[in-house]
Coordinates of C-alpha atoms and ligand atoms in Angstrom, one line a residue:
X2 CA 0.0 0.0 0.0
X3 CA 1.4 2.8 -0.8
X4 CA 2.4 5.5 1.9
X5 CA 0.7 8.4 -0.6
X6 CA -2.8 7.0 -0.2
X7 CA -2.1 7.2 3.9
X8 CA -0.4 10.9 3.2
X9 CA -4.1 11.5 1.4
X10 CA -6.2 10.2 3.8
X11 CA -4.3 12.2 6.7
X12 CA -4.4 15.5 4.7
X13 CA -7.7 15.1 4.2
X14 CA -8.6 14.2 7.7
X15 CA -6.0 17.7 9.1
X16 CA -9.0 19.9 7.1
X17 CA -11.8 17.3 8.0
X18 CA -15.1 19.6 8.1
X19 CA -17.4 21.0 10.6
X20 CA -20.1 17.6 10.6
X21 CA -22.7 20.0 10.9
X22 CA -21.8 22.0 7.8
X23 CA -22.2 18.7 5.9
X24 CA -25.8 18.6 6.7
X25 CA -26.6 22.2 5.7
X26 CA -24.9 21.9 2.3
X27 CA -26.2 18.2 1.9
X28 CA -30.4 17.8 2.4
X29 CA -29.6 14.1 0.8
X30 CA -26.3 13.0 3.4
X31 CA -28.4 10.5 5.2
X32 CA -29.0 8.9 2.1
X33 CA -25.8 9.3 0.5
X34 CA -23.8 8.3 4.1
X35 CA -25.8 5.1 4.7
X36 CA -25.8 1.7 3.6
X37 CA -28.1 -1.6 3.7
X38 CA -26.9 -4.6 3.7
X39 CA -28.4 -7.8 5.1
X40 CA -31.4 -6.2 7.0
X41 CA -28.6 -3.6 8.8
X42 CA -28.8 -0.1 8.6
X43 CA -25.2 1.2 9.0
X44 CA -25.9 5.1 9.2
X45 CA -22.3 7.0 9.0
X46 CA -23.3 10.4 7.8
X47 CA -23.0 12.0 11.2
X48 CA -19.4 11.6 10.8
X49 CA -17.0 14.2 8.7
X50 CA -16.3 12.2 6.0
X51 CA -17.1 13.4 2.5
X52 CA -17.1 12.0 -0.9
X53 CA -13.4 12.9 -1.2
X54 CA -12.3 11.7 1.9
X55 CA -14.3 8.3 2.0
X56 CA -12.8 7.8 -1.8
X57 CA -9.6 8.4 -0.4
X58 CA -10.4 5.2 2.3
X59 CA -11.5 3.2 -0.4
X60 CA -8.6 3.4 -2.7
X61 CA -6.6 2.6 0.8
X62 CA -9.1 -0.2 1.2
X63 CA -8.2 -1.6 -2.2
X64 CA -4.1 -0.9 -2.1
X65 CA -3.9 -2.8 1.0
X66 CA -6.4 -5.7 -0.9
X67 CA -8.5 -5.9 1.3
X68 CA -10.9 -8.1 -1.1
X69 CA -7.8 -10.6 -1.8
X70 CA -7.1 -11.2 1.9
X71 CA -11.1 -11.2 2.6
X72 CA -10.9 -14.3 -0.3
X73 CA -8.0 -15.7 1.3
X74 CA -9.6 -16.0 5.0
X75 CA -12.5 -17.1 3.2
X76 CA -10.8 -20.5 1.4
X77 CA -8.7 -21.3 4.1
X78 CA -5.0 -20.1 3.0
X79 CA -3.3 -19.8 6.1
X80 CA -3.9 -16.2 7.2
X81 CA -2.5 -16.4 10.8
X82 CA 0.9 -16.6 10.0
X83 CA 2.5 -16.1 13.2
X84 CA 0.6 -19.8 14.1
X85 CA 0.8 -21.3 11.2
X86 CA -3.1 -21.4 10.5
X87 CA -6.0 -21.1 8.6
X88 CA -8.7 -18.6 10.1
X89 CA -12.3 -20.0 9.5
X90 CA -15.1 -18.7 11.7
X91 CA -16.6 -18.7 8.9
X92 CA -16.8 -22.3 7.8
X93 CA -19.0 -22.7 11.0
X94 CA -21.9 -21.3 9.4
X95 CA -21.4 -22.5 5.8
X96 CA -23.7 -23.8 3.8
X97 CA -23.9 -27.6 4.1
X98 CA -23.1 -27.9 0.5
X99 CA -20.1 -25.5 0.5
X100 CA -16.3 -26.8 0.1
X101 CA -13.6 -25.4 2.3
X102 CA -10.8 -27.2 1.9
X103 CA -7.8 -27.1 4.7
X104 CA -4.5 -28.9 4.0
X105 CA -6.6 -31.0 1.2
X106 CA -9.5 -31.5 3.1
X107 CA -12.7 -30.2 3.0
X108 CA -13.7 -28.9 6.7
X109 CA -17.7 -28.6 6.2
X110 CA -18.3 -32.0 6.4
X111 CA -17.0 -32.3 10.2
X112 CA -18.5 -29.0 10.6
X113 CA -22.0 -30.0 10.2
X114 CA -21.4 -33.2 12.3
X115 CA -20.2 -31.9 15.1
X116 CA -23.0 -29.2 14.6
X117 CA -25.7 -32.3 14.7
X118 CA -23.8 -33.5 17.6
X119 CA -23.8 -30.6 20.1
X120 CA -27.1 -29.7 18.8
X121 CA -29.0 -33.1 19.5
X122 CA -26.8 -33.2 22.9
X123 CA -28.6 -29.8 23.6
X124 CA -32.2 -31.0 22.7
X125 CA -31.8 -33.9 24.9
X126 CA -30.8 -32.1 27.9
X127 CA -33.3 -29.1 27.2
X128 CA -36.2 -32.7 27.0
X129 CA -34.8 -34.0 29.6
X130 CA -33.3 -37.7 27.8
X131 CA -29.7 -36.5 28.9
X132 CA -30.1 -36.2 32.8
X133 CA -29.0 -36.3 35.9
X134 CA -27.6 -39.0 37.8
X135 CA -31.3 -39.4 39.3
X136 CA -32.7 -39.6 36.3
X137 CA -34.8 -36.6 36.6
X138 CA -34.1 -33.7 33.8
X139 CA -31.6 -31.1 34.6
X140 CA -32.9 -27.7 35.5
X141 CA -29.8 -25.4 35.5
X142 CA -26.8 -25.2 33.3
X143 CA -22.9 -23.6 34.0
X144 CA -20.8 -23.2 31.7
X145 CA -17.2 -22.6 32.9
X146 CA -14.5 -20.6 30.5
X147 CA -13.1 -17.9 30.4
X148 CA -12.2 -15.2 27.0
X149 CA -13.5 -16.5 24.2
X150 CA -15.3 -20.0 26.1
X151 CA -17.4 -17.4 28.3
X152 CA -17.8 -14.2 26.5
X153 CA -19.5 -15.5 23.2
X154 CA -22.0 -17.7 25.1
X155 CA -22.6 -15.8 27.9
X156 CA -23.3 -12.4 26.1
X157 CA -25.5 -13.9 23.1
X158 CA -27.5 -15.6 26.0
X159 CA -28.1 -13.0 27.2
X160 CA -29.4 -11.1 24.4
X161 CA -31.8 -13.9 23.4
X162 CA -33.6 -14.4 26.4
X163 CA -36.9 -13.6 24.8
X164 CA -36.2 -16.9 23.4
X165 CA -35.3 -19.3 26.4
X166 CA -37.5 -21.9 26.7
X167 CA -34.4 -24.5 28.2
X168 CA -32.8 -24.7 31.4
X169 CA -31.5 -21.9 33.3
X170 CA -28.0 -20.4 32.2
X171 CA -25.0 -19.3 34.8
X172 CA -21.5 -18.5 33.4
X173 CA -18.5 -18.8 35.9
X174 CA -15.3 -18.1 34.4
X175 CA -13.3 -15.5 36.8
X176 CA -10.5 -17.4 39.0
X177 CA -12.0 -15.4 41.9
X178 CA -13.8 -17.9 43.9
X179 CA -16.6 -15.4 44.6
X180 CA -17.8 -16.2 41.1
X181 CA -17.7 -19.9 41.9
X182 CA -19.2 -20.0 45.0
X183 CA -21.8 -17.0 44.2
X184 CA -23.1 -18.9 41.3
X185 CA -23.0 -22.5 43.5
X186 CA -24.7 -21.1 46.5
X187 CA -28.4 -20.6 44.3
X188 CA -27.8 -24.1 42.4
X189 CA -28.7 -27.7 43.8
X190 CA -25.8 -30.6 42.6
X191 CA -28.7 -32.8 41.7
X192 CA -30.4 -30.5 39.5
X193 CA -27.1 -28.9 37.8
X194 CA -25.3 -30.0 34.7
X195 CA -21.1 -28.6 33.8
X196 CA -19.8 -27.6 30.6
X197 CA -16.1 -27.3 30.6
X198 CA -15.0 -25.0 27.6
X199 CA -11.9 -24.2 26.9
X200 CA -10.2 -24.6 23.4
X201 CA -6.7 -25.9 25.1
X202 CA -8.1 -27.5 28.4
X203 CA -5.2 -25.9 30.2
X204 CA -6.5 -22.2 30.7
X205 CA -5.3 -21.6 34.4
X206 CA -8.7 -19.9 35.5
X207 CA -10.9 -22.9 33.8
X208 CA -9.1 -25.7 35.3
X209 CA -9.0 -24.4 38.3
X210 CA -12.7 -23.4 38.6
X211 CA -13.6 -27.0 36.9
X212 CA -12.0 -29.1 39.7
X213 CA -13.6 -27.1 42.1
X214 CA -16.9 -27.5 41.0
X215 CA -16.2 -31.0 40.4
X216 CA -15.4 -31.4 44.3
X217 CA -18.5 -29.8 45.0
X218 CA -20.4 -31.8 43.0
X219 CA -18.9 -35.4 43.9
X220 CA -18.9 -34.2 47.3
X221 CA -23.1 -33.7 47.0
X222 CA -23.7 -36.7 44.6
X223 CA -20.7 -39.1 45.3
X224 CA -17.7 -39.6 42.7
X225 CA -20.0 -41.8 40.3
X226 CA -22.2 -39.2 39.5
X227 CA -19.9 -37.2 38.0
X228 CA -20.2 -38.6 34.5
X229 CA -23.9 -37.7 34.3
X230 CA -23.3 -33.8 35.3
X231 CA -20.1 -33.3 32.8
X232 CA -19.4 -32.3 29.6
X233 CA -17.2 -30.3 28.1
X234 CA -16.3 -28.3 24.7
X235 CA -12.3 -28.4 23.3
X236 CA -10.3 -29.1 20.7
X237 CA -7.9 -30.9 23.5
X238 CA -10.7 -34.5 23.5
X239 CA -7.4 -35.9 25.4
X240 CA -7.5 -33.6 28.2
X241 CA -10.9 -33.7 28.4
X242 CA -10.9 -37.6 28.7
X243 CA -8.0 -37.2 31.8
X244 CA -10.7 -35.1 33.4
X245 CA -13.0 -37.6 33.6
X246 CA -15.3 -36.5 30.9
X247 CA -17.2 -39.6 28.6
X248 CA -16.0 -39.4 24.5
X249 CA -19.8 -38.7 23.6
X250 CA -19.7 -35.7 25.6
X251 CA -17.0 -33.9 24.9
X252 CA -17.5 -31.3 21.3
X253 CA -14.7 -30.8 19.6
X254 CA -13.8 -27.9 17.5
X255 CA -10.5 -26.9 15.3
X256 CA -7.5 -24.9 15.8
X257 CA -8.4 -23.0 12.7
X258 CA -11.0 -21.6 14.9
X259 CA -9.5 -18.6 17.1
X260 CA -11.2 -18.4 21.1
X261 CA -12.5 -14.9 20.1
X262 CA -14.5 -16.6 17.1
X263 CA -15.8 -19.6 18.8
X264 CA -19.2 -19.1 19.7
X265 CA -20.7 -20.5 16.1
X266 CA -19.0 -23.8 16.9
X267 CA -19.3 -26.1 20.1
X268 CA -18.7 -23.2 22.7
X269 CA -22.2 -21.8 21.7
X270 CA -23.7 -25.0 23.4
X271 CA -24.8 -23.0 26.5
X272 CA -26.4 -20.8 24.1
X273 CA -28.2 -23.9 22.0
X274 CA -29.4 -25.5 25.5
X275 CA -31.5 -22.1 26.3
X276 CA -33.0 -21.3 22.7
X277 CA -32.8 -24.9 21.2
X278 CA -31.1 -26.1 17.9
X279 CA -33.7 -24.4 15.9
X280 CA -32.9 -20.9 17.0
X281 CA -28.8 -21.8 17.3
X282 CA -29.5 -22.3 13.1
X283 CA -31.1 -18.9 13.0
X284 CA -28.3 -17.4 14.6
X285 CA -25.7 -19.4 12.6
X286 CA -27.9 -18.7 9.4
X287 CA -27.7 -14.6 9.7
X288 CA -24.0 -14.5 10.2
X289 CA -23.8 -17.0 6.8
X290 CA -26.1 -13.8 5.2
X291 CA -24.2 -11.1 6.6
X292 CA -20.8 -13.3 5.3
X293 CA -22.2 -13.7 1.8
X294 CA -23.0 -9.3 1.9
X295 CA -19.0 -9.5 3.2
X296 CA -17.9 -11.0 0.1
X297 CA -20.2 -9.9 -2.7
X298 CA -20.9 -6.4 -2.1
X299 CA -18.9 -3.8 -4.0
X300 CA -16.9 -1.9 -1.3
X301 CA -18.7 1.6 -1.1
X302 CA -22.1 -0.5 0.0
X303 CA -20.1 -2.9 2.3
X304 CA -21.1 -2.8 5.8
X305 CA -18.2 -3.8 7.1
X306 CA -16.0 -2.1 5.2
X307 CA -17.4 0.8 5.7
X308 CA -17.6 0.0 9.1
X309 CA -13.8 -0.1 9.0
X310 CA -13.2 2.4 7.4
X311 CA -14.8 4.6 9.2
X312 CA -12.6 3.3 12.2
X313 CA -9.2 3.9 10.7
X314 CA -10.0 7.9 9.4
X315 CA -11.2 8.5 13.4
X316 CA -8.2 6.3 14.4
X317 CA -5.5 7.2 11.9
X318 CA -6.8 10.2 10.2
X319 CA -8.3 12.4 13.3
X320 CA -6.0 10.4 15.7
X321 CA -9.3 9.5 18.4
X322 CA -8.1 6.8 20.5
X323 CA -11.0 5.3 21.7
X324 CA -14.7 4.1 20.8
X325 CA -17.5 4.1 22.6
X326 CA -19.9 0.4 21.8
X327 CA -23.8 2.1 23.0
X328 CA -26.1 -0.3 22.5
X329 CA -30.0 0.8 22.9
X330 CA -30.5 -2.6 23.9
X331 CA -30.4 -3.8 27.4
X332 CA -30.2 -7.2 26.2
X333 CA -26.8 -6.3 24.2
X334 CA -25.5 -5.4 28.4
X335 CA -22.2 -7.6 27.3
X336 CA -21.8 -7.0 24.2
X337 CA -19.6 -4.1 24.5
X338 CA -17.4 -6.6 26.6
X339 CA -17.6 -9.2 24.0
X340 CA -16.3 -6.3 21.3
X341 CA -13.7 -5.5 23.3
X342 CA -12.1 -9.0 23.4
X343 CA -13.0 -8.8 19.8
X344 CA -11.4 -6.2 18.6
X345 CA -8.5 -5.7 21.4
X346 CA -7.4 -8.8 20.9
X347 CA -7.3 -9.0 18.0
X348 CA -6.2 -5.2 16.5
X349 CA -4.2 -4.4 19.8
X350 CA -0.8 -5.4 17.8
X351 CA 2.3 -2.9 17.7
X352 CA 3.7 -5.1 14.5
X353 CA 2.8 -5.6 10.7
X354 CA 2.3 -8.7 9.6
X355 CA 6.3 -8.5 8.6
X356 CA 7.2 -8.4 12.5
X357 CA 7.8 -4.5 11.5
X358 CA 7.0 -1.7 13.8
X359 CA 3.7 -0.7 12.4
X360 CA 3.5 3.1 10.9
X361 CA 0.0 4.0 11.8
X362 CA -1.6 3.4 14.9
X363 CA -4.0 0.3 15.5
X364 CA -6.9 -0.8 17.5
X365 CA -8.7 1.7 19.2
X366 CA -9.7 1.4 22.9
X367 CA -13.4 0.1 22.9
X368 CA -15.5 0.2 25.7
X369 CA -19.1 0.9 26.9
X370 CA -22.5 0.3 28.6
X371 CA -26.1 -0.2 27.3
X372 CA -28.2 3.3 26.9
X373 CA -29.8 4.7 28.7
X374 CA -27.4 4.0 31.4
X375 CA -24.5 5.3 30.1
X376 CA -26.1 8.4 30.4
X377 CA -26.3 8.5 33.3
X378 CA -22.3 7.6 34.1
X379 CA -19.7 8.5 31.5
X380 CA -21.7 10.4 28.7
X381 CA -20.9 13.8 30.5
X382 CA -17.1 12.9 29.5
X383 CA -17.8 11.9 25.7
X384 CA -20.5 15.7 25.5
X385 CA -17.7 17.5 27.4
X386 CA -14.5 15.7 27.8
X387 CA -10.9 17.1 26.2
X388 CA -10.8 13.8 24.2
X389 CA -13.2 13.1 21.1
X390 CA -14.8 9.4 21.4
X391 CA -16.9 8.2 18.7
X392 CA -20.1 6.6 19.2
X393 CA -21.4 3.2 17.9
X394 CA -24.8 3.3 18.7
X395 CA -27.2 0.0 18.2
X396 CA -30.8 0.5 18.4
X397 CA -33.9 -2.1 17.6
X398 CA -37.1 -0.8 15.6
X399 CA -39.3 -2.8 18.0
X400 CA -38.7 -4.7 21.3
X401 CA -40.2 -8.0 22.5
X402 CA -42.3 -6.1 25.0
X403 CA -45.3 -4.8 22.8
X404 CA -46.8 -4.1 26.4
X405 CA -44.6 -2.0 27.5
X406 CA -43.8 0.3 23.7
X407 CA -44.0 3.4 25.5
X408 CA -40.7 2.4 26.6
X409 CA -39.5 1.1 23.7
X410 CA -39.8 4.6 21.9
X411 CA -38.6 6.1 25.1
X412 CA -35.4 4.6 23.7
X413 CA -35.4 5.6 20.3
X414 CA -35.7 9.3 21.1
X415 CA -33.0 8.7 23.8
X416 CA -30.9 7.4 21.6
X417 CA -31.4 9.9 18.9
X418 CA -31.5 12.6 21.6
X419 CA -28.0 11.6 22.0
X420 CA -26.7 11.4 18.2
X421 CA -28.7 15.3 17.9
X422 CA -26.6 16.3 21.0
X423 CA -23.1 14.6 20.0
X424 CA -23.4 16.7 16.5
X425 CA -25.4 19.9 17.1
X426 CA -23.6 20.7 20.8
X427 CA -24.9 23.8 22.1
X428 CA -23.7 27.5 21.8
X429 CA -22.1 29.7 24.4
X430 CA -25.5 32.3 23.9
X431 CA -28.0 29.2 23.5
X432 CA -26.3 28.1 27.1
X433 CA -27.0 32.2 28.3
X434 CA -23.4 32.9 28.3
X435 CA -22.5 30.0 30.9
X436 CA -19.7 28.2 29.4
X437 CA -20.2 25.0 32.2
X438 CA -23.2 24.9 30.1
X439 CA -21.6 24.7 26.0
X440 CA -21.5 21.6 24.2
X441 CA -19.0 21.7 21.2
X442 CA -21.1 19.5 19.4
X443 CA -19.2 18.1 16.1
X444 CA -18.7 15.2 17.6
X445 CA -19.0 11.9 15.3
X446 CA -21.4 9.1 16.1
X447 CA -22.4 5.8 13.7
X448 CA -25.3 3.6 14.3
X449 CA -26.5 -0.2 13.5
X450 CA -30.1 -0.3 13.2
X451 CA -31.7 -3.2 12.9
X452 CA -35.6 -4.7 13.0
X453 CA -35.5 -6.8 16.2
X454 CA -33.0 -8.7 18.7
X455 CA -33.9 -12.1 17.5
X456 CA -31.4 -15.1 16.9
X457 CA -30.2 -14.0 13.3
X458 CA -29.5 -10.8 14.0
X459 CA -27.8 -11.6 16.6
X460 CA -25.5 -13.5 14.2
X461 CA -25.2 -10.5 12.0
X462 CA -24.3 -8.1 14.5
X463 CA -21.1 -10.8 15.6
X464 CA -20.1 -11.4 11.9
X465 CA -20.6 -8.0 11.0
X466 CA -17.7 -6.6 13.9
X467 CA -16.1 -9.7 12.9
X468 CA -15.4 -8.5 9.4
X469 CA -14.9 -5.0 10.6
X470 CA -12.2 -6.0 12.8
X471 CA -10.5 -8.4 9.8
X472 CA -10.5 -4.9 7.4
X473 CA -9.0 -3.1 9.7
X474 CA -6.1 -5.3 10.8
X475 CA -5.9 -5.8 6.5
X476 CA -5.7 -1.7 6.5
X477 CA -3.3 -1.5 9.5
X478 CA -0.9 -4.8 7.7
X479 CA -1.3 -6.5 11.3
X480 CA -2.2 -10.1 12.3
X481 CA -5.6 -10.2 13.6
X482 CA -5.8 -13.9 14.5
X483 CA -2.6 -14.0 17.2
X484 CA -2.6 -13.3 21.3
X485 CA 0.8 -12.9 21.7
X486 CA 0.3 -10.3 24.6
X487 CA -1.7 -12.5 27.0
X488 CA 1.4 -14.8 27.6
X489 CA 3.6 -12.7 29.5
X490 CA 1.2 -12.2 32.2
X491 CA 0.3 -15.8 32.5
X492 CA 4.1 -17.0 32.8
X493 CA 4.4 -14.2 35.3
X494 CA 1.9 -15.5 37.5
X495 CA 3.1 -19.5 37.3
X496 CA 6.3 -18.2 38.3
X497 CA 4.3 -16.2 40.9
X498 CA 2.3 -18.4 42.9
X499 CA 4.8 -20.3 44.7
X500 CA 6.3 -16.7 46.0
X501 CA 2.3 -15.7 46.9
X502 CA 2.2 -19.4 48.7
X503 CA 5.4 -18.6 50.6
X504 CA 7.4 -21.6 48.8
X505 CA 9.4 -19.5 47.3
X506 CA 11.4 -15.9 48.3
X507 CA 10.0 -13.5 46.0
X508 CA 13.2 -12.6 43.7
X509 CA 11.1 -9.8 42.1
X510 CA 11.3 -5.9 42.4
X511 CA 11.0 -4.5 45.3
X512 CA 7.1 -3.4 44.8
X513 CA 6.1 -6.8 43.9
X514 CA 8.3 -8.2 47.3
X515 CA 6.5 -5.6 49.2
X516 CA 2.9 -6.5 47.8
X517 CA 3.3 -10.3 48.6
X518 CA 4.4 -9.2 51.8
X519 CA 1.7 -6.8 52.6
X520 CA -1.0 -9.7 51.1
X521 CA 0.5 -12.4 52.4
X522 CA 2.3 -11.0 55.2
X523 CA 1.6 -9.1 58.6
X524 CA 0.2 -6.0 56.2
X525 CA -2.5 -8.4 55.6
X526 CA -3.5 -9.5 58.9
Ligands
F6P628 O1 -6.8 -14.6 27.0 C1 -6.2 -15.4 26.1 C2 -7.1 -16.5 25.6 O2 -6.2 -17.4 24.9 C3 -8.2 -16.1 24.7 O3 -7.8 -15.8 23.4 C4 -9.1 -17.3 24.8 O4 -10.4 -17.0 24.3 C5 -9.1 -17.5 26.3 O5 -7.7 -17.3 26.6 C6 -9.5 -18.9 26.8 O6 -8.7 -19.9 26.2 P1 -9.2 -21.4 26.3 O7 -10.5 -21.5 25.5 O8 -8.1 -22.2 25.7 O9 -9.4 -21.8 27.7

């Protein structure tokens, strides 16, 4: 890619406009400045891009190939190079008739079958043929992971819940025993089945969370029950066996599927055991619609392009280092979580692909809350604040309360309220001369609109961030698809816990020495 098309986009960006002049000299920029594409409504207009500038993104878009690489991920070349691997989220919700072939093989095959699998597993236990060690039909699920094996499941529960009709969900995947025990102390062992996820079996938190609730279990129920109120979800089916866990309940999945990307295959079972298999297809079948828009739609009406390339002229071009994820949508209350493994994880990279220090800056900070609520905490920083934070907003035409619409459009106008505010601001002499009182206004805001919360759109919303976040790391020249950074804390802390157990004399600096001694130590007492 050539540096001129950066040097463009950055000129461009120094002399960005006023947003609101856009609207005065443009009755049509909501039409031009929004695109459709699988039954989303990206609106961007209330951003400063203009015709020239977003021209300027494309030809970017298309220097740094971003259709060649999207082809690539899509067939299976090996993408994650630092790993060696294919990257194929995707092939989880192909068609059954599709060929994806890795190292010779074709992957949809195994795909489906394992799909059949976990699905009939989750039918059985939502009817009740898979059951306790009693017998009797199990009335409250946990699944334990953590990253990718809790964040998927637990937030796209969540959002469905209009469409639970299965056991009760709980998600434990802190280390802290307070989640543990919290979680334990409302469940009866009789009643209460495990799922184990984790794609290596070795993640410290898991394991360690795992054999606890297995001791609380066996301790209720007796060793011999244990079988009955296990299963797990890995690609490790070894590990999984030396735990204790029976072949024909343990759901594989591949290594070509990263943690982060996981909740389409076997780690959305806590999700397929509240809203059943048919749903789970739903949800499976609107990613696969918002994947074919991904890779058929020309590149000025691609919502994920677009979508990115939005990100990288407030990233790179206006230099904002954060975005706000506001969902209108209480049942979305994790999703801003779930992004932010998403797209920090995967876009938080100081490297190009070449192991080069990169030349433009990269992932964004992400964070946020469900509206209204934000409001009501840290929206007087992104009105006011020194720092500019754009705003994804996410907002539903209708909710699954038609008793309770007044709300509903309570929520629209909030969220609208909010866009109006974020652009328009308010004057020095509209705020009667009190400057505690001025909004600056000109401040840039996106949002996802869609019909309703229900299980496909769900899966558009995922694969539509998904492809965002795999644009942007094409833009940027980075790996999206490696974790390199979580190691160093995870070493640090094996090499740790002997010191905090007081086997070992803490050979650290002198703050770490003085923390154990504080924690472990007289400071503690
Ligand atoms: O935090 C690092 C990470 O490797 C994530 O990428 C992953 O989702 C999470 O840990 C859990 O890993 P596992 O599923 O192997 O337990």
């Amino acid at each position: 890619m050539s540096q001129t098309d950066w040097t463009d986009v950055k000129n461009l960006a120094a002399s960005a406009p006023d947003i609101r002049s856009l609207f005065t000299a443009d009755a049509d920029r909501f039409t031009r400045f929004s695109a459709h594409g699988a039954g989303i409504l990206l609106d961007y207009s209330k951003t400063s891009l203009t015709d020239e500038s977003l021209a300027a993104l494309l030809r970017l878009a298309r220097e740094a190939g971003v259709e060649t690489k999207r082809d690539a991920m899509f067939t299976g070349e090996i993408i994650n190079i630092t790993e060696q691997r294919a990257v194929l989220h995707t092939a989880l919700r192909a068609p059954a008739n599709a060929s994806i072939l890795v190292a010779g093989r074709n992957v949809v095959p195994d795909v489906w079958e394992t799909l059949d699998r976990f699905l009939t597993f989750a039918e059985a236990v939502r009817g009740g043929s898979i059951a306790a060690s009693d017998g009797k039909a199990f009335t409250d699920v946990v699944n334990i992971g953590i990253g990718g094996s809790d964040l998927g499941p637990a937030m796209v529960t969540g959002a469905l819940a209009p469409y639970h009709d299965g056991p009760h969900l709980h998600f434990v995947s802190n280390v802290d025993s307070a989640h543990l025990a919290d979680t334990l102390r409302e469940l009866d062992p009789a009643r209460t089945l495990f799922i184990v996820a984790s794609k290596t079996f070795t993640t410290v938190e898991t394991m360690t969370n795992a054999g606890s609730a297995r001791h609380w279990l066996a301790k209720a129920l007796g060793e011999d029950a244990v079988g009955a109120h296990f299963c797990a979800v890995s690609t490790a089916l070894d590990k999984c066996a030396a735990f204790g866990i029976a072949p024909d309940r343990i759901f594989g999945f591949w290594d070509w599927v990263g943690g982060r990307y996981s909740v389409w295959s076997s780690v959305g079972l806590p999700v397929a055991i509240a809203i059943g298999a048919t749903n789970f297809r739903a949800f499976l079948a609107g990613a696969r619609e918002m994947d074919e828009h991904f890779r058929t739609a020309p590149l000025e009406q691609n919502l994920p392009v677009l979508l990115a390339l939005v990100g990288v002229w407030h990233r790179d071009g206006l230099g904002y280092p954060a975005r706000a994820i506001l969902p209108y949508d209480q049942r979305l209350s994790r999703f801003a979580a779930y992004l932010q493994q998403l797209d920090m994880e995967s876009n938080g990279k100081r490297v190009t692909r070449e192991g080069e220090p990169v030349a433009h800056a990269t992932g964004p900070l992400v964070f946020g809350e469900p509206g209204t609520n934000g409001q009501h905490a840290f929206y007087q920083l992104i009105h006011q604040g020194t720092d500019v934070i754009p705003c994804e907003f996410y907002i539903a035409a209708q909710g699954h309360e038609p008793e309770l619409a007044a709300h509903h459009d309570l929520l629209i106008a909030n969220c609208l309220a909010q866009m109006q505010a974020l652009l328009l601001g308010r004057t020095l002499s509209e705020a009667g001369g009190n400057p505690h009182r001025v909004f600056p206004g000109n401040r840039p805001s996106l949002v996802t609109a869609y019909e309703k919360l229900d299980p496909a759109t769900m899966g558009k919303l995922i694969a539509l961030y998904e492809h965002r976040v795999f644009t942007e790391a094409a833009l940027w020249n980075i790996n999206a698809f490696d974790q390199w950074g979580v190691e160093l804390g995870k070493e640090l802390a094996t090499r740790l816990l002997p010191v905090v157990e007081g086997k070992q004399k803490a050979a650290a600096d002198s703050s770490t020495a003085g923390l154990v001694s504080f924690l472990r130590g007289s400071g503690a007492a």
